């Protein structure tokens, strides 16, 4: 074999069959790993929502210590970042951000005071946006 022939053969590149085999292998890896990655992402959103609910609970308790009561349902969580009318001794904001964050799915948290389960009820409807649900679609609640 001449040197010229060897050089020409080495520069040809991949055959269509070799490319198809690589694509099939990558597709199989994506099919196996994709659902696991998505499970971790949705689990992380639920964990984030639970942490936010706990942060809100601490801020609401601080609000109560200073004002003497929790914000009522009409004042809502907005009372944690700006003083509602008639709230004496308000020394906020009680959250690090200047706005009330939404849950990880982009919806507002549901706040009621007085609550059915305690002094206040705070919840997120979860990934499905409806009450109830199990697993990844479960509601995140403060009680």
Tab-separated table of C-alpha atoms in Angstrom:
chain	number	residue	atom	x	y	z
A	1	UNK	CA	0.000	0.000	0.000
A	2	UNK	CA	1.350	3.349	-0.901
A	3	UNK	CA	1.620	6.244	1.524
A	4	UNK	CA	-0.723	8.285	-0.651
A	5	UNK	CA	-3.471	5.626	-0.400
A	6	UNK	CA	-3.123	5.345	3.387
A	7	UNK	CA	-3.363	9.132	3.780
A	8	UNK	CA	-6.450	9.381	1.589
A	9	UNK	CA	-8.170	6.588	3.511
A	10	UNK	CA	-7.369	8.162	6.908
A	11	UNK	CA	-8.968	11.472	5.873
A	12	UNK	CA	-12.267	10.006	4.674
A	13	UNK	CA	-14.086	10.424	8.000
A	14	UNK	CA	-16.940	8.358	9.396
A	15	UNK	CA	-19.335	6.239	7.384
A	16	UNK	CA	-23.073	6.728	7.590
A	17	UNK	CA	-23.410	3.412	9.431
A	18	UNK	CA	-20.913	4.502	12.102
A	19	UNK	CA	-22.791	7.771	12.625
A	20	UNK	CA	-26.114	5.929	12.932
A	21	UNK	CA	-24.681	3.565	15.542
A	22	UNK	CA	-23.429	6.516	17.599
A	23	UNK	CA	-26.824	8.242	17.327
A	24	UNK	CA	-28.647	5.083	18.454
A	25	UNK	CA	-26.336	4.742	21.458
A	26	UNK	CA	-26.841	8.417	22.404
A	27	UNK	CA	-30.610	7.997	22.026
A	28	UNK	CA	-30.605	4.977	24.327
A	29	UNK	CA	-28.562	6.855	26.938
A	30	UNK	CA	-30.956	9.825	26.786
A	31	UNK	CA	-33.955	7.513	27.123
A	32	UNK	CA	-32.469	5.923	30.239
A	33	UNK	CA	-31.066	9.043	31.905
A	34	UNK	CA	-33.769	11.576	30.944
A	35	UNK	CA	-36.516	10.381	33.297
A	36	UNK	CA	-34.083	10.184	36.221
A	37	UNK	CA	-32.878	13.734	35.637
A	38	UNK	CA	-36.463	15.005	35.414
A	39	UNK	CA	-37.291	13.208	38.673
A	40	UNK	CA	-34.470	15.054	40.424
A	41	UNK	CA	-35.570	18.403	38.955
A	42	UNK	CA	-39.181	17.999	40.131
A	43	UNK	CA	-37.996	16.773	43.525
A	44	UNK	CA	-35.763	19.836	43.818
A	45	UNK	CA	-38.754	22.096	43.103
A	46	UNK	CA	-40.770	20.417	45.875
A	47	UNK	CA	-37.850	20.807	48.283
A	48	UNK	CA	-37.475	24.470	47.313
A	49	UNK	CA	-41.182	25.100	47.910
A	50	UNK	CA	-40.989	23.437	51.338
A	51	UNK	CA	-38.000	25.617	52.269
A	52	UNK	CA	-39.838	28.738	51.110
A	53	UNK	CA	-42.893	27.814	53.192
A	54	UNK	CA	-40.637	27.418	56.230
A	55	UNK	CA	-38.975	30.783	55.498
A	56	UNK	CA	-42.401	32.407	55.241
A	57	UNK	CA	-43.351	30.800	58.573
A	58	UNK	CA	-40.310	32.303	60.284
A	59	UNK	CA	-41.024	35.716	58.751
A	60	UNK	CA	-44.679	35.512	59.811
A	61	UNK	CA	-43.633	34.658	63.369
A	62	UNK	CA	-41.264	37.661	63.420
A	63	UNK	CA	-44.090	39.844	62.097
A	64	UNK	CA	-46.343	38.608	64.892
A	65	UNK	CA	-43.687	39.311	67.536
A	66	UNK	CA	-43.361	42.916	66.410
A	67	UNK	CA	-46.910	43.783	65.313
A	68	UNK	CA	-48.766	41.564	67.779
A	69	UNK	CA	-50.692	39.512	65.217
A	70	UNK	CA	-50.213	37.675	61.948
A	71	UNK	CA	-51.239	39.508	58.783
A	72	UNK	CA	-54.881	38.787	57.993
A	73	UNK	CA	-55.910	37.070	54.767
A	74	UNK	CA	-56.634	40.369	53.059
A	75	UNK	CA	-53.186	41.792	53.888
A	76	UNK	CA	-51.615	38.506	52.831
A	77	UNK	CA	-47.929	37.818	52.455
A	78	UNK	CA	-47.441	41.294	50.995
A	79	UNK	CA	-47.478	42.544	54.624
A	80	UNK	CA	-44.058	40.917	55.007
A	81	UNK	CA	-42.433	43.300	52.512
A	82	UNK	CA	-44.456	46.499	52.940
A	83	UNK	CA	-46.311	47.832	55.950
A	84	UNK	CA	-50.064	47.355	55.784
A	85	UNK	CA	-52.301	50.179	56.964
A	86	UNK	CA	-52.858	50.145	60.717
A	87	UNK	CA	-49.928	47.861	61.533
A	88	UNK	CA	-48.130	49.588	64.383
A	89	UNK	CA	-44.583	48.523	65.282
A	90	UNK	CA	-44.016	47.118	61.780
A	91	UNK	CA	-40.247	46.894	61.444
A	92	UNK	CA	-39.903	45.062	58.131
A	93	UNK	CA	-39.359	44.006	55.535
A	94	UNK	CA	-39.322	40.488	56.949
A	95	UNK	CA	-38.173	38.801	53.742
A	96	UNK	CA	-34.757	39.224	52.110
A	97	UNK	CA	-36.291	40.134	48.756
A	98	UNK	CA	-38.401	43.217	48.207
A	99	UNK	CA	-41.168	41.167	46.587
A	100	UNK	CA	-43.043	38.078	47.713
A	101	UNK	CA	-41.628	35.167	45.701
A	102	UNK	CA	-43.846	32.814	43.753
A	103	UNK	CA	-43.641	29.072	44.221
A	104	UNK	CA	-41.200	27.122	41.992
A	105	UNK	CA	-44.005	26.454	39.479
A	106	UNK	CA	-44.736	30.184	39.043
A	107	UNK	CA	-47.930	30.395	41.092
A	108	UNK	CA	-48.694	32.506	44.163
A	109	UNK	CA	-48.616	30.859	47.573
A	110	UNK	CA	-52.016	30.524	49.221
A	111	UNK	CA	-52.205	32.284	52.591
A	112	UNK	CA	-55.109	32.357	55.049
A	113	UNK	CA	-55.193	33.847	58.537
A	114	UNK	CA	-56.764	32.676	60.700
A	115	UNK	CA	-56.180	29.265	59.209
A	116	UNK	CA	-58.073	26.004	59.501
A	117	UNK	CA	-54.955	24.152	60.672
A	118	UNK	CA	-53.323	26.791	62.858
A	119	UNK	CA	-52.856	30.522	63.318
A	120	UNK	CA	-52.208	30.712	59.574
A	121	UNK	CA	-52.302	28.309	56.655
A	122	UNK	CA	-49.730	28.637	53.902
A	123	UNK	CA	-49.600	26.317	50.918
A	124	UNK	CA	-48.581	25.764	47.326
A	125	UNK	CA	-50.673	23.615	45.012
A	126	UNK	CA	-47.571	21.899	43.661
A	127	UNK	CA	-46.710	20.880	40.128
A	128	UNK	CA	-50.258	20.081	39.017
A	129	UNK	CA	-51.738	23.383	40.270
A	130	UNK	CA	-54.714	21.599	41.887
A	131	UNK	CA	-55.557	20.716	45.465
A	132	UNK	CA	-54.480	17.283	46.594
A	133	UNK	CA	-52.221	15.041	44.612
A	134	UNK	CA	-49.493	12.621	45.529
A	135	UNK	CA	-45.818	12.227	44.807
A	136	UNK	CA	-44.531	15.023	42.584
A	137	UNK	CA	-48.014	16.583	42.372
A	138	UNK	CA	-48.524	16.832	46.130
A	139	UNK	CA	-49.380	20.118	47.790
A	140	UNK	CA	-46.718	21.813	49.922
A	141	UNK	CA	-48.255	22.972	53.206
A	142	UNK	CA	-47.217	24.692	56.423
A	143	UNK	CA	-49.117	22.357	58.741
